[in-house]
Short mmCIF file of C-alpha atoms and ligand atoms in Angstrom, two decimals:
data_model
loop_
_atom_site.label_atom_id
_atom_site.label_comp_id
_atom_site.label_asym_id
_atom_site.label_seq_id
_atom_site.Cartn_x
_atom_site.Cartn_y
_atom_site.Cartn_z
CA MET A 19 1.70 8.82 -32.61
CA VAL A 20 -0.84 7.33 -30.18
CA ASP A 21 -4.46 7.62 -31.30
CA ALA A 22 -6.02 8.94 -28.04
CA GLU A 23 -9.63 8.27 -28.99
CA ARG A 24 -8.88 4.69 -30.08
CA LEU A 25 -7.01 4.03 -26.83
CA LYS A 26 -9.80 5.47 -24.66
CA LYS A 27 -12.42 3.40 -26.48
CA ASN A 28 -10.38 0.22 -26.09
CA TRP A 29 -9.77 0.98 -22.40
CA SER A 30 -13.48 1.40 -21.64
CA LEU A 31 -14.14 -1.92 -23.37
CA VAL A 32 -11.51 -3.65 -21.18
CA ALA A 33 -12.33 -1.80 -17.94
CA ALA A 34 -15.98 -2.92 -18.23
CA HIS A 35 -14.72 -6.37 -17.12
CA GLY A 36 -14.03 -4.92 -13.63
CA ASP A 37 -12.03 -7.04 -11.17
CA GLN A 38 -11.46 -9.69 -13.85
CA VAL A 39 -8.84 -7.40 -15.40
CA PRO A 40 -6.32 -7.20 -12.51
CA LEU A 41 -6.99 -10.88 -11.74
CA TYR A 42 -6.02 -11.95 -15.25
CA PHE A 43 -3.11 -9.51 -15.32
CA TYR A 44 -1.53 -10.90 -12.12
CA SER A 45 -2.06 -14.52 -13.24
CA VAL A 46 -0.17 -13.82 -16.48
CA LEU A 47 2.55 -11.87 -14.66
CA PHE A 48 3.18 -14.59 -12.04
CA LEU A 49 3.08 -17.40 -14.60
CA THR A 50 5.47 -15.76 -17.04
CA HIS A 51 7.71 -14.07 -14.44
CA PRO A 52 7.50 -16.08 -11.18
CA GLU A 53 10.30 -13.96 -9.68
CA THR A 54 7.81 -11.07 -9.33
CA ARG A 55 5.49 -13.07 -7.02
CA ASP A 56 7.56 -12.28 -3.92
CA MET A 57 6.92 -8.56 -4.34
CA PHE A 58 3.23 -9.04 -3.55
CA PRO A 59 1.32 -10.12 -0.43
CA MET A 60 0.35 -13.76 0.12
CA ASN A 61 -3.30 -12.80 -0.07
CA MET A 62 -3.73 -11.03 -3.38
CA ALA A 63 -7.26 -9.94 -2.44
CA ALA A 64 -5.55 -7.36 -0.22
CA GLN A 65 -3.61 -5.93 -3.17
CA ARG A 66 -5.02 -2.55 -4.08
CA ASP A 67 -4.90 -2.32 -7.77
CA LYS A 68 -2.83 0.79 -8.29
CA LEU A 69 -1.71 -0.35 -11.72
CA VAL A 70 -5.19 -0.53 -13.18
CA THR A 71 -6.10 2.80 -11.51
CA ALA A 72 -2.93 4.41 -12.87
CA LEU A 73 -3.63 3.09 -16.35
CA GLY A 74 -7.15 4.48 -16.23
CA ALA A 75 -5.71 7.89 -15.28
CA VAL A 76 -3.11 7.74 -18.05
CA VAL A 77 -5.63 6.70 -20.66
CA SER A 78 -8.15 9.34 -19.77
CA ASN A 79 -5.38 11.96 -19.99
CA VAL A 80 -3.36 10.49 -22.84
CA ASP A 81 -3.73 13.66 -24.91
CA THR A 82 -2.55 15.83 -21.98
CA ILE A 83 -0.06 13.38 -20.47
CA GLU A 84 1.78 16.14 -18.58
CA HIS A 85 -1.13 16.17 -16.06
CA VAL A 86 -0.35 12.64 -14.86
CA VAL A 87 3.44 12.85 -14.93
CA PRO A 88 3.78 13.96 -11.24
CA ALA A 89 1.50 11.08 -10.11
CA LEU A 90 3.49 8.57 -12.19
CA GLN A 91 6.77 9.87 -10.78
CA ASP A 92 5.34 9.45 -7.26
CA LEU A 93 4.26 5.91 -8.18
CA GLY A 94 7.70 5.07 -9.58
CA ARG A 95 9.50 6.35 -6.45
CA ASP A 96 6.96 4.57 -4.24
CA HIS A 97 7.38 1.23 -6.10
CA ARG A 98 11.04 1.05 -5.05
CA LYS A 99 9.76 -0.26 -1.70
CA PHE A 100 8.49 -3.42 -3.50
CA GLY A 101 11.93 -3.99 -4.96
CA ALA A 102 10.68 -2.87 -8.39
CA LEU A 103 13.64 -2.31 -10.69
CA ARG A 104 13.87 -0.95 -14.22
CA GLY A 105 14.32 -4.56 -15.42
CA HIS A 106 10.86 -5.53 -14.10
CA TYR A 107 8.97 -3.00 -16.21
CA PRO A 108 9.07 -4.98 -19.50
CA ALA A 109 7.60 -8.03 -17.71
CA VAL A 110 4.70 -5.89 -16.49
CA GLY A 111 4.28 -4.42 -19.98
CA GLU A 112 4.06 -7.90 -21.56
CA ALA A 113 1.48 -9.08 -19.01
CA LEU A 114 -0.48 -5.91 -19.52
CA VAL A 115 -0.64 -6.17 -23.30
CA ALA A 116 -1.62 -9.86 -22.99
CA THR A 117 -4.42 -8.82 -20.59
CA LEU A 118 -5.68 -6.06 -22.86
CA GLU A 119 -5.62 -8.39 -25.85
CA HIS A 120 -7.54 -11.05 -23.92
CA PHE A 121 -10.35 -8.67 -22.87
CA SER A 122 -10.52 -6.87 -26.24
CA GLY A 123 -11.37 -10.15 -28.02
CA PRO A 124 -12.12 -9.54 -31.71
CA HIS A 125 -11.58 -5.78 -31.29
CA TRP A 126 -7.82 -6.23 -30.81
CA THR A 127 -5.81 -4.99 -33.81
CA PRO A 128 -2.08 -4.43 -34.49
CA ALA A 129 -2.74 -0.65 -34.39
CA ILE A 130 -4.27 -0.90 -30.88
CA ALA A 131 -1.37 -3.11 -29.77
CA ALA A 132 1.05 -0.44 -31.01
CA ASP A 133 -0.88 2.33 -29.18
CA TRP A 134 -0.77 0.41 -25.91
CA THR A 135 2.90 -0.46 -26.26
CA ALA A 136 3.70 3.23 -26.84
CA ALA A 137 1.49 4.44 -23.94
CA TYR A 138 2.92 1.84 -21.55
CA GLY A 139 6.48 2.68 -22.69
CA LEU A 140 5.85 6.28 -21.64
CA VAL A 141 4.43 5.25 -18.26
CA ALA A 142 7.28 2.81 -17.58
CA ALA A 143 9.98 5.30 -18.60
CA THR A 144 8.44 8.06 -16.42
CA MET A 145 8.19 5.74 -13.40
CA ALA A 146 11.62 4.15 -13.84
CA ASP A 147 13.37 7.51 -14.42
CA ALA A 148 11.82 8.97 -11.25
CA ALA A 149 12.80 5.82 -9.29
CA ASP A 150 16.40 5.93 -10.58
CA GLU A 151 16.72 9.59 -9.67
CA ALA A 152 15.26 9.04 -6.18
CA ALA A 153 17.78 6.22 -5.60
CA HIS A 154 20.54 8.87 -5.50
CA TYR A 155 19.16 10.58 -2.41
CA THR A 156 16.57 8.43 -0.60
CA PRO A 157 16.30 4.79 0.51
CA ALA A 158 13.72 2.48 -1.13
CA TRP A 159 11.85 2.49 2.21
CA TRP A 160 12.39 3.77 5.74
CA ASP A 161 12.64 1.35 8.67
CA ALA A 162 10.76 2.81 11.62
CA GLU A 163 9.80 1.88 15.18
CA VAL A 164 6.59 2.38 17.12
CA VAL A 165 7.48 4.53 20.13
CA ALA A 166 3.97 5.00 21.53
CA HIS A 167 0.59 3.38 20.93
CA ASP A 168 -2.31 5.21 22.51
CA ARG A 169 -5.55 3.36 21.92
CA ARG A 170 -8.29 5.95 22.34
CA ASP A 171 -11.24 3.56 22.03
CA LEU A 172 -12.20 0.32 20.27
CA GLU A 173 -11.78 1.87 16.84
CA THR A 174 -9.00 4.42 16.98
CA ALA A 175 -5.34 4.61 17.98
CA VAL A 176 -2.88 7.49 17.98
CA ILE A 177 0.47 5.95 17.08
CA THR A 178 3.85 7.66 17.38
CA VAL A 179 6.46 6.39 14.97
CA ALA A 180 10.20 7.11 14.82
CA PRO A 181 11.79 6.62 11.38
CA GLY A 182 15.36 5.29 11.63
CA ARG A 183 16.64 8.04 9.35
CA ARG A 184 15.52 11.42 8.09
CA PHE A 185 12.06 11.22 6.53
CA ASP A 186 11.01 14.32 4.58
CA TYR A 187 7.36 15.23 4.01
CA LEU A 188 5.08 18.23 3.81
CA PRO A 189 2.06 18.60 6.10
CA GLY A 190 -0.94 17.23 4.21
CA GLN A 191 1.09 14.51 2.44
CA SER A 192 0.65 10.79 3.15
CA PHE A 193 2.89 7.76 2.89
CA SER A 194 2.33 4.03 2.59
CA MET A 195 3.15 1.84 5.53
CA CYS A 196 3.63 -1.87 6.15
CA THR A 197 3.72 -3.86 9.40
CA ASP A 198 5.19 -7.34 9.98
CA LEU A 199 1.74 -8.20 11.36
CA ARG A 200 0.49 -8.06 7.73
CA PRO A 201 3.59 -8.73 5.59
CA ARG A 202 3.86 -6.97 2.22
CA VAL A 203 0.44 -5.33 2.55
CA TRP A 204 0.85 -1.56 2.28
CA ARG A 205 -1.68 1.13 3.18
CA GLN A 206 -1.58 4.92 3.16
CA TYR A 207 -1.47 6.99 6.39
CA THR A 208 -1.11 10.71 7.03
CA PRO A 209 1.05 12.41 9.67
CA ALA A 210 -0.98 14.51 12.13
CA ASN A 211 2.01 16.73 12.89
CA ALA A 212 4.27 19.10 11.00
CA PRO A 213 7.89 17.82 10.83
CA ARG A 214 9.42 17.76 14.32
CA ALA A 215 13.00 18.24 15.47
CA ASP A 216 13.09 14.63 16.76
CA GLY A 217 11.65 13.31 13.45
CA THR A 218 8.72 11.46 15.06
CA LEU A 219 5.41 11.11 13.25
CA GLU A 220 1.98 11.00 14.89
CA LEU A 221 -0.53 8.82 13.06
CA HIS A 222 -4.27 8.60 13.67
CA VAL A 223 -5.58 5.21 12.60
CA ARG A 224 -9.20 4.12 12.57
CA ALA A 225 -9.98 0.41 12.28
CA VAL A 226 -12.42 -0.12 9.40
CA ASP A 227 -14.80 -3.10 9.61
CA GLY A 228 -12.95 -6.22 8.44
CA GLY A 229 -9.94 -4.08 7.54
CA GLU A 230 -6.79 -6.17 7.13
CA VAL A 231 -4.20 -3.57 8.09
CA SER A 232 -6.10 -0.96 10.12
CA THR A 233 -7.47 -3.50 12.64
CA ALA A 234 -3.93 -4.85 13.22
CA LEU A 235 -2.54 -1.33 13.67
CA VAL A 236 -5.24 -0.40 16.16
CA SER A 237 -5.49 -3.61 18.21
CA LEU A 238 -2.23 -5.58 17.82
CA LEU A 239 0.59 -3.08 17.27
CA ARG A 240 2.80 -2.36 20.31
CA PRO A 241 5.64 0.03 21.19
CA GLY A 242 8.93 -1.41 19.90
CA ASP A 243 7.28 -3.00 16.83
CA ALA A 244 8.92 -2.41 13.47
CA LEU A 245 7.24 -0.65 10.54
CA ARG A 246 8.30 0.16 7.00
CA LEU A 247 7.42 3.50 5.45
CA GLY A 248 7.27 4.40 1.77
CA PRO A 249 8.11 7.92 0.57
CA ALA A 250 5.70 10.80 1.23
CA THR A 251 3.39 11.44 -1.72
CA GLY A 252 0.46 13.61 -2.75
CA SER A 253 -0.18 17.29 -3.20
CA GLY A 254 -3.97 17.38 -2.75
CA LEU A 255 -3.81 18.79 0.76
CA THR A 256 -0.47 20.57 0.93
CA LEU A 257 -0.67 24.24 1.87
CA GLN A 258 -1.00 26.55 -1.12
CA GLN A 259 0.67 29.93 -0.89
CA GLY A 260 -1.56 32.88 0.00
CA HIS A 261 -2.62 35.16 2.81
CA GLY A 262 -6.41 34.70 2.77
CA PRO A 263 -8.59 32.74 5.18
CA ILE A 264 -8.64 28.95 5.32
CA ALA A 265 -11.63 26.71 5.97
CA MET A 266 -10.86 23.12 6.99
CA ILE A 267 -13.55 20.45 6.74
CA ALA A 268 -12.70 17.05 8.21
CA GLY A 269 -14.44 13.77 8.95
CA GLY A 270 -13.03 11.13 11.35
CA THR A 271 -9.26 10.65 11.05
CA GLY A 272 -9.35 13.23 8.25
CA VAL A 273 -8.56 15.65 11.06
CA ALA A 274 -4.96 14.30 11.07
CA PRO A 275 -3.68 16.29 8.06
CA MET A 276 -5.60 19.36 9.32
CA LYS A 277 -3.70 19.20 12.61
CA ALA A 278 -0.41 18.96 10.66
CA LEU A 279 -1.42 21.96 8.53
CA ILE A 280 -2.40 23.96 11.65
CA GLU A 281 1.05 23.28 13.13
CA GLN A 282 2.59 24.49 9.88
CA LEU A 283 0.36 27.60 9.86
CA ALA A 284 1.51 28.50 13.38
CA ALA A 285 4.73 29.80 11.76
CA ALA A 286 2.77 32.14 9.44
CA PRO A 287 -0.82 32.31 10.73
CA ARG A 288 -3.89 32.93 8.57
CA PRO A 289 -7.50 33.11 9.81
CA THR A 290 -8.44 29.43 9.94
CA SER A 291 -11.63 27.63 10.86
CA LEU A 292 -11.74 23.87 11.34
CA TYR A 293 -15.03 21.93 11.29
CA TRP A 294 -14.62 18.33 12.42
CA GLY A 295 -17.44 15.81 12.08
CA ALA A 296 -17.74 12.35 13.62
CA ARG A 297 -20.36 9.63 13.46
CA THR A 298 -20.12 8.65 17.13
CA PRO A 299 -18.88 10.50 20.22
CA ALA A 300 -15.81 8.19 20.21
CA GLY A 301 -15.06 9.42 16.69
CA HIS A 302 -13.99 12.73 18.27
CA TYR A 303 -10.97 10.86 19.64
CA CYS A 304 -8.69 13.91 20.03
CA LEU A 305 -11.22 16.56 21.00
CA ASP A 306 -9.17 17.82 23.96
CA GLU A 307 -6.00 18.26 21.87
CA MET A 308 -7.89 20.14 19.16
CA ARG A 309 -9.61 22.37 21.73
CA ALA A 310 -6.22 23.07 23.32
CA LEU A 311 -4.83 24.11 19.90
CA ALA A 312 -7.77 26.48 19.35
CA ALA A 313 -7.24 27.95 22.83
CA ALA A 314 -3.53 28.49 22.09
CA TYR A 315 -3.99 30.10 18.64
CA GLU A 316 -6.32 33.10 18.43
CA TRP A 317 -6.33 32.81 14.59
CA LEU A 318 -7.86 29.30 14.83
CA GLU A 319 -11.57 28.65 15.30
CA PHE A 320 -12.55 25.03 16.02
CA THR A 321 -16.05 23.57 15.63
CA PRO A 322 -16.60 19.90 16.43
CA CYS A 323 -19.88 18.72 14.92
CA ALA A 324 -22.13 15.70 14.46
CA ASP A 325 -25.36 14.79 12.69
CA GLU A 326 -27.13 13.70 15.86
CA ASP A 327 -27.64 15.18 19.27
CA LEU A 328 -25.79 12.34 21.09
CA PHE A 329 -22.65 14.29 21.74
CA GLY A 330 -21.42 16.35 24.66
CA ALA A 331 -21.47 20.09 25.23
CA GLY A 332 -19.96 22.28 22.53
CA VAL A 333 -20.60 19.85 19.67
CA ARG A 334 -22.82 21.47 17.02
CA ILE A 335 -25.44 19.61 15.02
CA GLY A 336 -24.85 19.39 11.27
CA SER A 337 -22.27 18.16 8.81
CA PRO A 338 -18.93 20.01 8.78
CA ALA A 339 -19.47 21.26 5.21
CA GLU A 340 -23.02 22.49 5.92
CA LEU A 341 -21.93 24.35 9.05
CA ALA A 342 -18.85 25.89 7.39
CA VAL A 343 -21.06 27.18 4.55
CA ALA A 344 -23.82 28.38 6.92
CA ASP A 345 -21.22 30.28 9.00
CA ARG A 346 -19.87 31.82 5.74
CA ARG A 347 -16.37 30.51 6.51
CA CYS A 348 -15.83 29.34 2.92
CA VAL A 349 -16.40 32.77 1.34
CA GLY A 350 -13.10 33.81 -0.27
CA ALA A 351 -11.31 31.01 1.62
CA ALA A 352 -9.03 28.21 0.51
CA VAL A 353 -10.97 25.10 1.54
CA TYR A 354 -9.18 21.91 2.68
CA LEU A 355 -11.32 18.80 2.80
CA CYS A 356 -10.42 15.33 4.09
CA GLY A 357 -12.19 12.24 5.42
CA PRO A 358 -13.83 8.99 4.28
CA PRO A 359 -14.55 8.91 0.51
CA GLY A 360 -18.35 9.29 0.87
CA MET A 361 -18.00 12.29 3.18
CA VAL A 362 -15.45 13.98 0.88
CA GLU A 363 -17.67 13.48 -2.15
CA ALA A 364 -20.84 14.73 -0.43
CA SER A 365 -19.03 17.71 1.13
CA GLY A 366 -17.42 18.67 -2.19
CA LYS A 367 -20.83 18.63 -3.91
CA HIS A 368 -22.38 20.73 -1.14
CA LEU A 369 -19.56 23.29 -1.30
CA VAL A 370 -19.79 23.66 -5.09
CA ALA A 371 -23.61 23.87 -4.95
CA SER A 372 -23.21 26.63 -2.34
CA GLY A 373 -21.07 28.70 -4.69
CA VAL A 374 -17.53 27.72 -3.58
CA ARG A 375 -15.25 27.70 -6.64
CA ALA A 376 -14.01 24.17 -7.43
CA GLU A 377 -10.42 25.54 -7.75
CA ALA A 378 -10.59 26.75 -4.12
CA ILE A 379 -11.26 23.21 -2.83
CA HIS A 380 -8.22 21.08 -1.97
CA PHE A 381 -9.10 17.56 -0.99
CA GLU A 382 -7.91 14.02 -0.24
CA PRO A 383 -10.33 11.14 0.29
CA PHE A 384 -9.02 8.46 2.71
CA GLY A 385 -10.25 5.80 0.28
CA GLU A 386 -8.71 2.86 -1.52
C1 FAD B 420 -4.07 9.30 0.84
C2 FAD B 420 -4.65 8.44 1.95
C3 FAD B 420 -4.38 8.74 3.27
C4 FAD B 420 -4.93 7.98 4.30
N1 FAD B 420 -4.67 8.31 5.60
C5 FAD B 420 -5.27 7.64 6.62
C6 FAD B 420 -5.07 8.01 7.99
O1 FAD B 420 -4.32 8.93 8.31
N2 FAD B 420 -5.72 7.29 8.94
C7 FAD B 420 -6.56 6.24 8.62
O2 FAD B 420 -7.13 5.64 9.55
N3 FAD B 420 -6.74 5.86 7.34
C8 FAD B 420 -6.12 6.51 6.33
N4 FAD B 420 -6.29 6.12 5.03
C9 FAD B 420 -7.05 4.87 4.76
C10 FAD B 420 -6.05 3.68 4.85
O3 FAD B 420 -5.10 3.79 3.81
C11 FAD B 420 -6.75 2.32 4.67
O4 FAD B 420 -7.58 2.37 3.53
C12 FAD B 420 -7.58 1.94 5.87
O5 FAD B 420 -6.76 1.92 7.04
C13 FAD B 420 -8.24 0.56 5.65
O6 FAD B 420 -7.26 -0.40 5.35
P1 FAD B 420 -7.50 -1.95 5.72
O7 FAD B 420 -6.37 -2.74 5.15
O8 FAD B 420 -7.74 -2.05 7.17
O9 FAD B 420 -8.86 -2.25 4.97
P2 FAD B 420 -9.07 -3.29 3.74
O10 FAD B 420 -8.80 -4.67 4.22
O11 FAD B 420 -8.32 -2.81 2.58
O12 FAD B 420 -10.61 -3.05 3.47
C14 FAD B 420 -11.62 -3.65 4.27
C15 FAD B 420 -12.96 -3.07 3.94
O13 FAD B 420 -13.02 -1.69 4.34
C16 FAD B 420 -13.31 -0.85 3.23
N5 FAD B 420 -12.44 0.35 3.41
C17 FAD B 420 -11.14 0.47 3.09
N6 FAD B 420 -10.68 1.69 3.41
C18 FAD B 420 -11.72 2.35 3.97
C19 FAD B 420 -11.87 3.65 4.52
N7 FAD B 420 -10.84 4.52 4.59
N8 FAD B 420 -13.07 3.99 5.01
C20 FAD B 420 -14.09 3.13 4.98
N9 FAD B 420 -14.01 1.88 4.47
C21 FAD B 420 -12.86 1.49 3.97
C22 FAD B 420 -12.95 -1.66 2.01
O14 FAD B 420 -13.75 -1.29 0.90
C23 FAD B 420 -13.26 -3.07 2.43
O15 FAD B 420 -14.63 -3.34 2.29
C24 FAD B 420 -5.75 6.87 4.00
C25 FAD B 420 -5.99 6.55 2.65
C26 FAD B 420 -5.46 7.32 1.65
C27 FAD B 420 -5.76 6.97 0.20
#
């Protein structure tokens, strides 16, 4: 039986060492199991540390592990794209325990070692089982081709991608993607369309300052280029059943999943209001398309907005969350929230402070 309190205490001791932890972990892993090195990018600084994040989630929920099982299953299915096999999990477990022991120093005891081995065993089994099951019906990754690359401005491109075989997803889900321009570096992107008969996916990509992948996707990618897609994951923004009104609050490319959800809602409409904020006029990179959707669907109300008065006609002043609350569009509504991490956090706080129930807020930050 794992002692949850002991594990949490030990984890906070280790996690206090910050970036040192994944750094040490990968050094041990590559030294003891050099065959795993090829699964990772050349530049390890670009490696988002999902493992450490996942461990943090497991540890903070170790007494209610069922809450993290779906996320671990997603992670296991997703890791097939790296070539991760059941046989690799023990190597990771050994490197992990060595890392935890190193950072625990004198606090490391046989009982803590046993707790970690048990907790990791559960994580590994959940991930590997989900991966094995997925292998029966889906590929480890989808090869895809860029069929259109529409650069809207310096920062943003709308990219149309054709997967080589059927790619299932729900509007609001995301998937990881890798380009040969940045080998083995994967980042998450979100389709801006509901599934289409021809299977194509529309992606809205904003280049972040100094961003390794996003700058390449926006400025270097061309039609005909190859991409690899991981499986669709996430349930934060998928449409929950119901008949009531919907309030959508988006910042920047966070409008992409909202557009996909609107296309899905067209089959069974509900009163929907979309507030879309941008920091610069160019940030409203698909204003005409969104206005055309609102003109086509009488159940959809669309409000582009911005903090400053630098924008054209029809753009209201204020943050999307403030305006949605002020217009009383969140009262009794299911609220969907997406955008850069800071915007999602600030909007969530504003909504809750304004009386919106936390359970009514569905969100996905476009963060790391
Ligand atoms: C579930 C999910 C869905 C996403 N969907 C989309 C999408 O549809 N379109 C899209 O453009 N992006 C999306 N993102 C963000 C995307 O995955 C990348 O984080 C982003 O493209 C930056 O990657 P990079 O390699 O260029 O930056 P990196 O080289 O990893 O980072 C460079 C610098 O930018 C910072 N940074 C990283 N990401 C962001 C960010 N999102 N905003 C601000 N600063 C950042 C980093 O802290 C670092 O300082 C999504 C993220 C998640 C988690």
